[in-house]
Tab-separated table of C-alpha atoms in Angstrom:
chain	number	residue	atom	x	y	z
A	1182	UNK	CA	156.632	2.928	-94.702
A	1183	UNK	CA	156.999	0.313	-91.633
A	1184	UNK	CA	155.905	0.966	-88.067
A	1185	UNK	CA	159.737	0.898	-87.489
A	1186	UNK	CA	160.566	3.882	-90.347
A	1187	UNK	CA	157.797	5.710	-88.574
A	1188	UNK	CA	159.098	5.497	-85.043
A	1189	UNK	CA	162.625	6.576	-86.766
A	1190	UNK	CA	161.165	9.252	-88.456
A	1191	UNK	CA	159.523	10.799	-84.679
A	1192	UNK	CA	162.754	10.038	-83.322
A	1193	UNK	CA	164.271	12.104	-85.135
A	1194	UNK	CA	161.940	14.423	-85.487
A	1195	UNK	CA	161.653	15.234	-81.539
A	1196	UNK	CA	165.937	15.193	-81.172
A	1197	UNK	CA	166.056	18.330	-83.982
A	1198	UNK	CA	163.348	19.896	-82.101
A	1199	UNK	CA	165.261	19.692	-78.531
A	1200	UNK	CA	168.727	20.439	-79.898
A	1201	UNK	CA	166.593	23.824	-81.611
A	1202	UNK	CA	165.515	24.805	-78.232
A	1203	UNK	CA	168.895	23.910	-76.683
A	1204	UNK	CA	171.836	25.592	-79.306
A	1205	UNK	CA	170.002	28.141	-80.936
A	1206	UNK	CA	173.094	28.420	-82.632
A	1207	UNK	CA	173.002	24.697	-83.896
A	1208	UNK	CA	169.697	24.889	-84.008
A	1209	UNK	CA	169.648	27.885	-86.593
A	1210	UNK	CA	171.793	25.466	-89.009
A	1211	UNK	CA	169.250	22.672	-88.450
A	1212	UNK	CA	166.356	24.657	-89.228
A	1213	UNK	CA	168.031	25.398	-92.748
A	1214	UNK	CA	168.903	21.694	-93.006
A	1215	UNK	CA	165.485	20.604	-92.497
A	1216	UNK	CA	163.905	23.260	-94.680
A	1217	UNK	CA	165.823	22.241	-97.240
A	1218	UNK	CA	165.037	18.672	-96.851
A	1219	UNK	CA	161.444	19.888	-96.879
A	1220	UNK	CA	161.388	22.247	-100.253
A	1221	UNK	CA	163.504	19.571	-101.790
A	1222	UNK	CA	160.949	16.790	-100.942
A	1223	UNK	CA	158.035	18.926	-101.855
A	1224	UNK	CA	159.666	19.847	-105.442
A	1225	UNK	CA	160.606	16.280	-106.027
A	1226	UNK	CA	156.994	15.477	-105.275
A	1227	UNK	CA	155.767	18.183	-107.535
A	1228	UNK	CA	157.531	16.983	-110.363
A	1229	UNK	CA	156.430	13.330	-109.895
A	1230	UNK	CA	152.806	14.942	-109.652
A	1231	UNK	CA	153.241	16.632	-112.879
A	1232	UNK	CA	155.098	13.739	-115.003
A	1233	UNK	CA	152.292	11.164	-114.333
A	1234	UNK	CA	149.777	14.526	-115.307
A	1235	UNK	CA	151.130	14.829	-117.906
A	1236	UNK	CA	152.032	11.362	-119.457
A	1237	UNK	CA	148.731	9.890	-117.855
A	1238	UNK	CA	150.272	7.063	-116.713
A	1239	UNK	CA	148.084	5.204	-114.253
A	1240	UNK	CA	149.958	4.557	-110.053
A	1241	UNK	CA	147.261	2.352	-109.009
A	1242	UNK	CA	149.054	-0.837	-110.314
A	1243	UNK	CA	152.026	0.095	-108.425
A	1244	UNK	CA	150.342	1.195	-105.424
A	1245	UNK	CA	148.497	-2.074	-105.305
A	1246	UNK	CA	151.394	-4.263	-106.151
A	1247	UNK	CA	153.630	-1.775	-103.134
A	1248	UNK	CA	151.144	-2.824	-100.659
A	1249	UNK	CA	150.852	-6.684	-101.870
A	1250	UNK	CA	154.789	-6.268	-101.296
A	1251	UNK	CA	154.357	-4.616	-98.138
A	1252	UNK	CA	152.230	-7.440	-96.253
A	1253	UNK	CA	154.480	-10.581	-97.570
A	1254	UNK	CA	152.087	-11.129	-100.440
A	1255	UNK	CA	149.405	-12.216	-97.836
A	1256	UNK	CA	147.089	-9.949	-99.515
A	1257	UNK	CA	144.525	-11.362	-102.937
A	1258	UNK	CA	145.174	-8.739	-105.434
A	1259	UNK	CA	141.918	-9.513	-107.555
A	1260	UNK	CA	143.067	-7.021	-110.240
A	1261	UNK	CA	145.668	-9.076	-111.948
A	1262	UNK	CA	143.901	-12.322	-110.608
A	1263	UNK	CA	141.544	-12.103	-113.319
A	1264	UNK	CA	142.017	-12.492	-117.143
A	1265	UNK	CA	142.287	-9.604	-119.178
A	1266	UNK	CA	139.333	-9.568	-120.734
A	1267	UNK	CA	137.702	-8.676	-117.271
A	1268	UNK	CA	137.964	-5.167	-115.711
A	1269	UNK	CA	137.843	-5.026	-112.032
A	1270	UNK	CA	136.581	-2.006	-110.290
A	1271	UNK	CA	135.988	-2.619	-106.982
A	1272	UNK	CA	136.626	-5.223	-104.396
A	1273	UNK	CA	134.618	-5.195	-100.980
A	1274	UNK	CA	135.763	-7.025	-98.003
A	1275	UNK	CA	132.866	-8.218	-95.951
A	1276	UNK	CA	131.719	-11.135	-93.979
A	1277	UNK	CA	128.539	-12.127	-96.668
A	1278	UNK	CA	127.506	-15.448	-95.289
A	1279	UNK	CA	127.668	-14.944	-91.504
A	1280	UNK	CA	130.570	-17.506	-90.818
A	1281	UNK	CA	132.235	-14.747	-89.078
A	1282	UNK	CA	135.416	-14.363	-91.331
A	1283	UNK	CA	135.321	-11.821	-94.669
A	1284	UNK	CA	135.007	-12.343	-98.345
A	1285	UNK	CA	135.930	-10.717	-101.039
A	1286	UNK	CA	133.042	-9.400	-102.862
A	1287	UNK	CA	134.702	-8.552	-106.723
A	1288	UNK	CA	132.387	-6.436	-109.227
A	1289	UNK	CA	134.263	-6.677	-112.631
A	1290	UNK	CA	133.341	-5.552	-116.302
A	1291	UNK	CA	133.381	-7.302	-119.334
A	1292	UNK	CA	132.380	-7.194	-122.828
A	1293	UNK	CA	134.823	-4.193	-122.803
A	1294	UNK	CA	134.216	-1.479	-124.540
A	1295	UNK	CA	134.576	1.901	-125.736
A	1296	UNK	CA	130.944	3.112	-124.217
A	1297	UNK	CA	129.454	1.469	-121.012
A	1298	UNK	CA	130.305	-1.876	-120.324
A	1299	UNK	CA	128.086	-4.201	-118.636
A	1300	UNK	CA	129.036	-5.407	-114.719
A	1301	UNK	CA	129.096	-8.696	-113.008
A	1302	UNK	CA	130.042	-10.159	-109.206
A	1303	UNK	CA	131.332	-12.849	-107.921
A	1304	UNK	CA	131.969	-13.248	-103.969
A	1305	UNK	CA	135.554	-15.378	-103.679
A	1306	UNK	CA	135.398	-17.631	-100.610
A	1307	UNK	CA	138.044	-19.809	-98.925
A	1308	UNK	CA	136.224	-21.889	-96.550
A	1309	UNK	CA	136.655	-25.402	-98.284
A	1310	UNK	CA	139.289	-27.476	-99.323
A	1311	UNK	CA	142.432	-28.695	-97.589
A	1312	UNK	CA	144.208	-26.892	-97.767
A	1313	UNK	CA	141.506	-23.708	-98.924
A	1314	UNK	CA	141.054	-23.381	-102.494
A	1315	UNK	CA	139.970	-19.622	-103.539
A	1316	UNK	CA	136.669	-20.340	-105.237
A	1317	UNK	CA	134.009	-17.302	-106.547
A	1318	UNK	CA	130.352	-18.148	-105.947
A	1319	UNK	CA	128.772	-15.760	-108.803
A	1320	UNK	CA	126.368	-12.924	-108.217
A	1321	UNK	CA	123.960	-13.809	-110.974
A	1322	UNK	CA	120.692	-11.944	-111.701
A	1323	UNK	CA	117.825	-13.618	-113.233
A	1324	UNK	CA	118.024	-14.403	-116.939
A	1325	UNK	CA	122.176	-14.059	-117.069
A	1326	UNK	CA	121.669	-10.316	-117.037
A	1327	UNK	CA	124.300	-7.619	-115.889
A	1328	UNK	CA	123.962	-5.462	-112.667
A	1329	UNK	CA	124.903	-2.635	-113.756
A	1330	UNK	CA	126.327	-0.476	-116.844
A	1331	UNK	CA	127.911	2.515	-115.301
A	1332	UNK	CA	128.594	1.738	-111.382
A	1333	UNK	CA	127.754	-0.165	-108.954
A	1334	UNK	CA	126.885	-0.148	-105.049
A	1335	UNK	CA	127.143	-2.488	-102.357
A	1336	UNK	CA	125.098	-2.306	-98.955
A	1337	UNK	CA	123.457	-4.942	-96.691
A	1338	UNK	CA	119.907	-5.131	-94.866
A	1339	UNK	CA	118.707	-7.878	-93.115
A	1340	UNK	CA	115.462	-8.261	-95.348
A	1341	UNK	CA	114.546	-12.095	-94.798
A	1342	UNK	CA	113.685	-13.448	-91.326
A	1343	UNK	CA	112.251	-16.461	-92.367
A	1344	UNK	CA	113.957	-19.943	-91.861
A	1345	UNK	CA	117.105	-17.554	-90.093
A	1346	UNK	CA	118.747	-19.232	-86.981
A	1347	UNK	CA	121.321	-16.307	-86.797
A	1348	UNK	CA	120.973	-13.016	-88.555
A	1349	UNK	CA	122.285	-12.722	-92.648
A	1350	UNK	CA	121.912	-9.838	-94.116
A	1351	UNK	CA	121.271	-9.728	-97.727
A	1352	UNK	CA	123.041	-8.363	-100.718
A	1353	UNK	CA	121.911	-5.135	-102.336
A	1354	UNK	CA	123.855	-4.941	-105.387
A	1355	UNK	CA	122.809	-1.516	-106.805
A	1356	UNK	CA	123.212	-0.399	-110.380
A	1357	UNK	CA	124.113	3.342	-111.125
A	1358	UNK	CA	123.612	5.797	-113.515
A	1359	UNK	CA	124.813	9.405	-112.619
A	1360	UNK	CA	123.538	10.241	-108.819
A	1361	UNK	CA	120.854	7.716	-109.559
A	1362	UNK	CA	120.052	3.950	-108.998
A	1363	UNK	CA	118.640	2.416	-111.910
A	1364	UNK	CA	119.163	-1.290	-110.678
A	1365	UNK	CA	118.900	-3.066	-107.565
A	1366	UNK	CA	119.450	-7.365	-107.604
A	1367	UNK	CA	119.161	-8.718	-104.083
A	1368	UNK	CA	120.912	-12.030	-103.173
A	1369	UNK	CA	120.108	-13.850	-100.612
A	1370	UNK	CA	122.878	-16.701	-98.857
A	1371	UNK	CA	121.607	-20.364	-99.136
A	1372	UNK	CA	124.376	-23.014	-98.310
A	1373	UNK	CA	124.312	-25.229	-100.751
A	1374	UNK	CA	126.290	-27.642	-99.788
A	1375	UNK	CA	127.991	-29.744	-96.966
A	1376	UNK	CA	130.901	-27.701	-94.766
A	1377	UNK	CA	133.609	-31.130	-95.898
A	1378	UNK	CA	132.418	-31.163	-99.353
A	1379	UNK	CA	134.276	-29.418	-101.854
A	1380	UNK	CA	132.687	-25.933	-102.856
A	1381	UNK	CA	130.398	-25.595	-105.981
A	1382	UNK	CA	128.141	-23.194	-107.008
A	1383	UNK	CA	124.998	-24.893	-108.186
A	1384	UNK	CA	122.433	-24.213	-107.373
A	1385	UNK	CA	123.569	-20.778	-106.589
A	1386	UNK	CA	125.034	-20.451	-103.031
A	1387	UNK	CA	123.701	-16.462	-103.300
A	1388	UNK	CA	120.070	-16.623	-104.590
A	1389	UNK	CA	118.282	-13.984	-106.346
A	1390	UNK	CA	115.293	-12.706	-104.326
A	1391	UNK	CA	114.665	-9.515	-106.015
A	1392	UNK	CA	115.820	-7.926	-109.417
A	1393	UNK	CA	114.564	-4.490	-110.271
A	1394	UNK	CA	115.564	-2.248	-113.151
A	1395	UNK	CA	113.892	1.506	-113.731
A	1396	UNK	CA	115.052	4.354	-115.672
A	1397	UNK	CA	113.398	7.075	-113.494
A	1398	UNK	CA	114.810	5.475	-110.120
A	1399	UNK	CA	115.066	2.576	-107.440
A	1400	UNK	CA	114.609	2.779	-104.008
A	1401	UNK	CA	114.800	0.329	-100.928
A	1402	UNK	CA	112.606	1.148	-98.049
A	1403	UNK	CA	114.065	-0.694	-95.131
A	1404	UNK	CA	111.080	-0.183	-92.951
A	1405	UNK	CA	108.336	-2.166	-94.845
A	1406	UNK	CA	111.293	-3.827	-97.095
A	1407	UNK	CA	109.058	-2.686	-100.258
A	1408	UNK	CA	111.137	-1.851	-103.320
A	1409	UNK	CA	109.749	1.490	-105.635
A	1410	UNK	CA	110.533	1.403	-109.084
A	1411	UNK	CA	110.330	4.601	-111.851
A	1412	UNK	CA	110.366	3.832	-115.405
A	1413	UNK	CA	110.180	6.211	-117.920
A	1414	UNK	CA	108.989	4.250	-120.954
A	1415	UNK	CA	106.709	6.227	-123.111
A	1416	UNK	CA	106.832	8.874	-120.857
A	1417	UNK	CA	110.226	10.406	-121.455
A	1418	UNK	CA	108.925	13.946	-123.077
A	1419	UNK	CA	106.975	15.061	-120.422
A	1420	UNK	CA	108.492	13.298	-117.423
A	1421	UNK	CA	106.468	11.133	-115.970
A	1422	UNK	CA	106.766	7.876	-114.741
A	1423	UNK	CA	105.142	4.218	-113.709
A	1424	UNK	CA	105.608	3.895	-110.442
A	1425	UNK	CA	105.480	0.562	-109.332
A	1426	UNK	CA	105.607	-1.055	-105.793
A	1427	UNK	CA	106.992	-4.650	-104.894
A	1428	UNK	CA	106.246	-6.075	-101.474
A	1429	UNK	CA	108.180	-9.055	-100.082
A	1430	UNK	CA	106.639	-12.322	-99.721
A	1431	UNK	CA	107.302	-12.675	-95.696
A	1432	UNK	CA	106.183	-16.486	-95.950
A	1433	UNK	CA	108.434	-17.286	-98.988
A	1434	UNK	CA	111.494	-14.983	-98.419
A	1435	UNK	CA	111.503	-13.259	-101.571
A	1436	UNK	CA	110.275	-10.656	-104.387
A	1437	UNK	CA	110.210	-13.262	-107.374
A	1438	UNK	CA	107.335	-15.297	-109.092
A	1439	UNK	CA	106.218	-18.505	-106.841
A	1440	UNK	CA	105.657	-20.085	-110.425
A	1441	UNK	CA	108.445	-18.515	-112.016
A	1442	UNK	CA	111.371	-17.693	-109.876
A	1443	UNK	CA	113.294	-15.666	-112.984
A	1444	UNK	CA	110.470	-13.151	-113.049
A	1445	UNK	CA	109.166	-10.576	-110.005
A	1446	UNK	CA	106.132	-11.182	-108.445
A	1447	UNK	CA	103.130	-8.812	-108.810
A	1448	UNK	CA	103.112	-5.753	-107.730
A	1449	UNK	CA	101.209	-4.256	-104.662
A	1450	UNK	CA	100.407	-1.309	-106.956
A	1451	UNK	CA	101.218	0.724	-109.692
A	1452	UNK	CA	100.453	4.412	-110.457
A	1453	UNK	CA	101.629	7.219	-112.848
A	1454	UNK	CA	103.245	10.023	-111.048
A	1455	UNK	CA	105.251	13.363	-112.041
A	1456	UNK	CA	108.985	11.285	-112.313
A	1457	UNK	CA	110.794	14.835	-110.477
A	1458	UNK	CA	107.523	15.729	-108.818
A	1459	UNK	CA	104.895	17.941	-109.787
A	1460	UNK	CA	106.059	20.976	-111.334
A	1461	UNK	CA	104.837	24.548	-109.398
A	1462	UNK	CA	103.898	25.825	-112.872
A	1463	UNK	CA	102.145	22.823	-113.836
A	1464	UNK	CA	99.615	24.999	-116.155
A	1465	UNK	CA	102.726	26.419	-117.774
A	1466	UNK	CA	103.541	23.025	-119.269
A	1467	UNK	CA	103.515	22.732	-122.745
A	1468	UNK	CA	102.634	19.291	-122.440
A	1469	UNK	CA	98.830	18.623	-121.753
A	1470	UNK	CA	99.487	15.247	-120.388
A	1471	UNK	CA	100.568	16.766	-117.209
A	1472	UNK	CA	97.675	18.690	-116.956
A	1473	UNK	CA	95.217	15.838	-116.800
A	1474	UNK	CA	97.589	14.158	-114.165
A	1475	UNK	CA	98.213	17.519	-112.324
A	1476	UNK	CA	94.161	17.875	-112.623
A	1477	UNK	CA	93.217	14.150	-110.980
A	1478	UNK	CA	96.478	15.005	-108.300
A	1479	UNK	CA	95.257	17.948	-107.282
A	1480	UNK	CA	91.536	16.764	-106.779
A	1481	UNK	CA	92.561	14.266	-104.300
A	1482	UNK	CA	94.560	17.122	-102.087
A	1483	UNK	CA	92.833	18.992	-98.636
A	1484	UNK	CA	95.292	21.587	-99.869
A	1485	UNK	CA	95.689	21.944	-103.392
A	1486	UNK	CA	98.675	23.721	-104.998
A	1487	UNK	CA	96.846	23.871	-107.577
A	1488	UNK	CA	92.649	24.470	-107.500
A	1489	UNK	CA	91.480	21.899	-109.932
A	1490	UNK	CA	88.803	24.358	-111.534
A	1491	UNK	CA	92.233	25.737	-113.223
A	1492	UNK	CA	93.141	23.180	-114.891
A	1493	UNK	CA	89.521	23.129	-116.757
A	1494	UNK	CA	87.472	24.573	-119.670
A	1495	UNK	CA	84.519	24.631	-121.570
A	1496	UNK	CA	82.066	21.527	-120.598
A	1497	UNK	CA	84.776	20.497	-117.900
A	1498	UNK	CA	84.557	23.040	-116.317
A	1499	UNK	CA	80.956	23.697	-116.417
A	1500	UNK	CA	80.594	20.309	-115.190
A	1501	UNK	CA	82.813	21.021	-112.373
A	1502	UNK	CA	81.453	24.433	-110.773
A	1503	UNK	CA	77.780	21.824	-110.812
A	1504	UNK	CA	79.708	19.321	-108.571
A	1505	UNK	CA	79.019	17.134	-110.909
A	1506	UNK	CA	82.096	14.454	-110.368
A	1507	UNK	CA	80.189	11.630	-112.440
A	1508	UNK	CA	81.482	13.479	-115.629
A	1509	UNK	CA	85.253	12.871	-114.303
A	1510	UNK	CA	84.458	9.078	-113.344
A	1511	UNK	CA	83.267	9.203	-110.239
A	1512	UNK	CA	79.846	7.631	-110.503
A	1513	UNK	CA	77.416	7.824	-107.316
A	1514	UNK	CA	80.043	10.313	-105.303
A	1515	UNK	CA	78.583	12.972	-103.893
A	1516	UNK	CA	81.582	13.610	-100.987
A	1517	UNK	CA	84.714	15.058	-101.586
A	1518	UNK	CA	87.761	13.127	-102.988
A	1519	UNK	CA	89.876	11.830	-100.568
A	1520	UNK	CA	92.598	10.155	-102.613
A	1521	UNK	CA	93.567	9.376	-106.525
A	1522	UNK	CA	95.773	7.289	-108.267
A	1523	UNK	CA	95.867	7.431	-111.912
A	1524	UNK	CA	97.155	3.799	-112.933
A	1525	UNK	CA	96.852	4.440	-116.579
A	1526	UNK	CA	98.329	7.646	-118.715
A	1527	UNK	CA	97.590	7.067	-122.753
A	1528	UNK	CA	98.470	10.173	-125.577
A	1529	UNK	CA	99.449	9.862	-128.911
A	1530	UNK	CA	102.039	12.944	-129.853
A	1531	UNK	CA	101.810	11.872	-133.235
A	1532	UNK	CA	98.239	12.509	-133.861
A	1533	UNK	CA	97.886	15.341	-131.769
A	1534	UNK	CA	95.662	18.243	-134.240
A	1535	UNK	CA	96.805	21.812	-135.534
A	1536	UNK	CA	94.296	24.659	-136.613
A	1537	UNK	CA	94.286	24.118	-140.319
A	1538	UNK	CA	93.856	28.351	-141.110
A	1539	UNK	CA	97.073	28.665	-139.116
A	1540	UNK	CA	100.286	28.818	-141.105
A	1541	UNK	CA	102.839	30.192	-139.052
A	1542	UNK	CA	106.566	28.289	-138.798
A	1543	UNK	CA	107.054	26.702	-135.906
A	1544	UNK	CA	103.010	26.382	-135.153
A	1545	UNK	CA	101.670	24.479	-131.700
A	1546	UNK	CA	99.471	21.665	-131.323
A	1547	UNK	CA	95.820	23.129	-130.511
A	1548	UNK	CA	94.264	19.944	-129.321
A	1549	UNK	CA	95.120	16.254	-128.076
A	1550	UNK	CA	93.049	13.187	-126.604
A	1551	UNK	CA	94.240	11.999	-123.764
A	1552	UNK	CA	92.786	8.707	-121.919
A	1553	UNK	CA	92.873	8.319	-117.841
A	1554	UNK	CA	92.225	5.544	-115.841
A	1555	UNK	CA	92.045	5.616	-111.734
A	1556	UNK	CA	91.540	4.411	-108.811
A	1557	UNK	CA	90.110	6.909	-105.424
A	1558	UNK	CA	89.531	7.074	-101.872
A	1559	UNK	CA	86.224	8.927	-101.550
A	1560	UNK	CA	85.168	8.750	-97.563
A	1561	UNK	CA	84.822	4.654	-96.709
A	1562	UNK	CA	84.133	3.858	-100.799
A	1563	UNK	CA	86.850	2.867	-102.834
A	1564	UNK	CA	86.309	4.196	-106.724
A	1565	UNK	CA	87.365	2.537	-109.994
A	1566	UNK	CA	87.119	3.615	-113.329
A	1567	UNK	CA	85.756	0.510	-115.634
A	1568	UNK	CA	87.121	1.730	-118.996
A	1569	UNK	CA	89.696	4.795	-119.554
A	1570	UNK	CA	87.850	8.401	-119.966
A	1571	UNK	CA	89.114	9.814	-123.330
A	1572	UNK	CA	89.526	13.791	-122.370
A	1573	UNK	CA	89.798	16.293	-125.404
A	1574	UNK	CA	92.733	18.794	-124.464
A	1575	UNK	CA	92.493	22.051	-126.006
A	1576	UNK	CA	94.907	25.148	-125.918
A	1577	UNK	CA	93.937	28.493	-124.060
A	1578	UNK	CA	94.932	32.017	-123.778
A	1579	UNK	CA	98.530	30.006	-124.465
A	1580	UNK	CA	97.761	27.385	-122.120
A	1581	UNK	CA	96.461	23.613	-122.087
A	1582	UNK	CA	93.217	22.657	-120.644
A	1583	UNK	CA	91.211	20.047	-120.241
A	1584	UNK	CA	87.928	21.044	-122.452
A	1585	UNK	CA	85.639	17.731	-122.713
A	1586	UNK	CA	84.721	14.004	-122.444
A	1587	UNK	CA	84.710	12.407	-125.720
C-alpha cells in the first residue's frame, strides 16, 4: 500500500473514532460497520491462508514481482534474472568493495536436484559502462568448487590490513549444514582493473584468501583472525575429530599456499580432540579410543575430571602409581605434565580381538591396539614422542582400559 493509502486509511480511522465519541448513537452503527469490515477481512484472509495451504502454491513470485511493481521497476529482481537452470536463494545488498554504493551479492544453486544441490555467488556490480552495464564478478573458491550444499551465510570482518588505504572488509561466505558451519571461503576485493575500462573478471576482482571445509565444524576467531577446522574422517564412530588451526599470513594477506595459491597454507597446529567435548562418563564409553585420548587429556589437567590412574590397568597402571612417565612417552620427565596434545589417533575396528571360549550372540570386543602420538608442556621443556606408542586396550569389570605398551 502507498504512503498516500496509509495516510487515508488513519484518516479515516481517527474520523470513526471521533464521530464514536460524539453520536453514540451513530457511533453504535459504526462500530457494527467496522466490525463487520473487520470479520469480513479476517475470513477473506483466512480463506486465502488456507487455499495456498492447501494447494501449495508458492506467493513469493508474486510478492516479489508486487514490490518490483510497486517501486517503478527500479528494483533488480535476480530471481527471474537468471536462467532456469539456476536457483536463487538469497540476495544480499551490501557495499562489498568500499566504493560507498551497494551490490548485490546473489548465492544461487545449480546442478539441481532432488537431494542437496551444490551453491555458487556472484556479486553483480554497476559501476562501469556508459551507461552501467549489470555485470557479476563470481565468488569462486579454489579448484571451481561449490560453497556450500545445504545453506549458506554471509558476514564481513576486516581480516587484511596489509596494502589497505581505506578499510575493506572481507567476504565470509559460510557453508551450512544443520546449526553447523561446515565451510567457510574468504574473498578478498582486488580491483582489477582501470575505473574507465570496461568491467571483467579476470583475474578475479574477489580473490580467494582462505577456503576451509570440515565435517565436525568451522569457526572464525576475529581476534587472532585464526580459522579452526573439525573433520571427522576416520573418526566418525567414536566422535572425535582433527582439529586443525590456520593462521593468516599478516605479510602476504592471506591463508593459501605462497607456492600454490589453490591450496591452504600449513597449519599452526593440529591435534585430535573429543569433536562434542569430552564426555563426563568417558570410562563408560564403549569405545577404547576415547579412553587413551581421555587418559593423555586428563594427564595434562591441574584439575582432572577424570584421575588418570582410572583410566589404567595391569602394567599401566603399575607403571603409573611408580611415577614412572617414561613408560607413557615422556622420557627424562620427572615434573608434572603441564600440557598434551595428542596429534596422532590410529585403531583398527576391524582387527580388534574377541575371547575365542566366548560364544554368546551379540559378543564384545575384549582387546584393541591403539597407537598415540603427542606433543607436552612439562615445566620450561617441550616433549615429543619420536614414533607412535602402540597401547594394548583390554576390557574390565565391563569397562575399557588401557592395560600395556606393546
Amino acid at each position: 500500500m502507498s504512503m498516500l493509502g496509509l495516510a487515508a486509511l488513519g484518516l479515516s480511522a481517527v474520523f470513526a473514532f471521533a464521530v464514536i465519541i460524539a453520536f453514540p448513537t451513530v457511533g453504535q452503527t459504526i462500530q457494527r460497520i467496522l466490525l463487520g469490515s473487520f470479520l469480513l477481512l479476517l475470513g477473506i484472509t483466512l480463506v486465502g491462508l488456507l487455499v495456498v495451504a492447501i494447494t501449495r502454491i508458492d506467493i513469493e513470485p508474486y510478492i516479489r514481482q508486487g514490490a518490483v511493481m510497486q517501486t517503478g521497476h527500479r528494483l533488480v529482481d535476480f530471481f527471474t534474472l537468471l536462467p532456469e537452470q539456476y536457483s536463487v536463494q538469497e540476495v544480499v545488498y551490501h557495499d562489498t568493495d568500499g566504493d560507498g554504493k551497494e551490490e548485490w551479492v546473489v548465492f544461487y544453486q545449480f546442478d539441481l536436484a532432488d537431494g542437496r544441490s551444490p551453491y555458487a555467488g556472484a556479486v553483480y556490480d554497476s559501476d562501469r559502462g556508459n551507461p552501467p552495464v549489470l555485470f557479476p564478478y563470481r565468488l569462486l573458491p579454489p579448484d571451481r568448487d561449490y560453497l556450500s550444499e545445504e545453506s549458506t551465510h554471509l558476514n564481513f570482518e576486516d581480516i587484511v590490513k596489509v596494502g589497505e588505504v581505506e578499510p575493506v572488509p572481507e567476504l565470509l561466505v559460510y557453508g551450512q549444514a544443520g546449526s553447523i558451519n561446515t565451510d567457510l571461503t574468504i574473498f578478498r576485493h582486488v580491483p582489477n582493473s582501470f575505473d574507465w575500462e570496461f568491467p571483467r573478471d579476470e583475474p578475479r576482482r574477489y580473490q580467494v584468501i582462505g577456503a576451509f571445509r570440515g565435517d565436525g565444524g568451522v569457526v572464525f576467531e576475529p581476534d587472532d583472525r585464526t580459522v579452526t577446522v573439525h573433520s571427522r574422517a576416520g573418526y566418525d564412530r567414536s566422535q572425535l575429530a582433527i582439529e586443525t588451526v590456520y593462521a593468516l599470513d599478516e605479510a602476504r594477506g592471506s591463508y593459501m599456499s605462497v607456492t600454490d595459491p589453490q591450496q591452504l597454507d600449513a597449519p599452526r597446529s593440529s591435534r585430535v580432540v573429543f569433536a562434542f567435548g569430552m564426555p563426563p562418563d568417558i570410562l563408560e564409553t564403549p569405545y577404547p579410543e576415547k579412553v587413551v585420548l581421555g587418559f593423555y587429556h586428563m594427564l595434562g589437567q591441574k584439575e582432572p575430571l577424570v584421575k588418570p590412574e582410572e583410566f589404567l590397568t595391569g602394567q599401566a597402571l603399575i607403571e603409573y602409581e611408580r611415577r614412572n612417565l617414561a613408560y607413557f612417552g615422556f622420557d627424562g620427565v620427572t615434573d608434572d605434565v603441564d600440557r598434551v596434545e595428542v596429534t596422532q589417533l590410529g585403531y583398527s575396528p576391524k582387527i580388534e580381538q574377541f575371547e575365542p571360549s566366548v560364544t554368546v550372540l551379540g559378543e564384545e570386543p575384549r582387546s584393541l591396539s591403539v597407537s598415540v602420538t603427542f606433543e607436552a608442556k612439562v615445566g620450561k621443556k617441550d616433549v615429543r614422542t619420536s614414533a607412535p606408542i602402540q597401547w594394548v586396550t583390554t576390557v574390565v569389570n565391563g569397562r575399557w582400559k588401557i592395560d600395556r605398551r606393546l
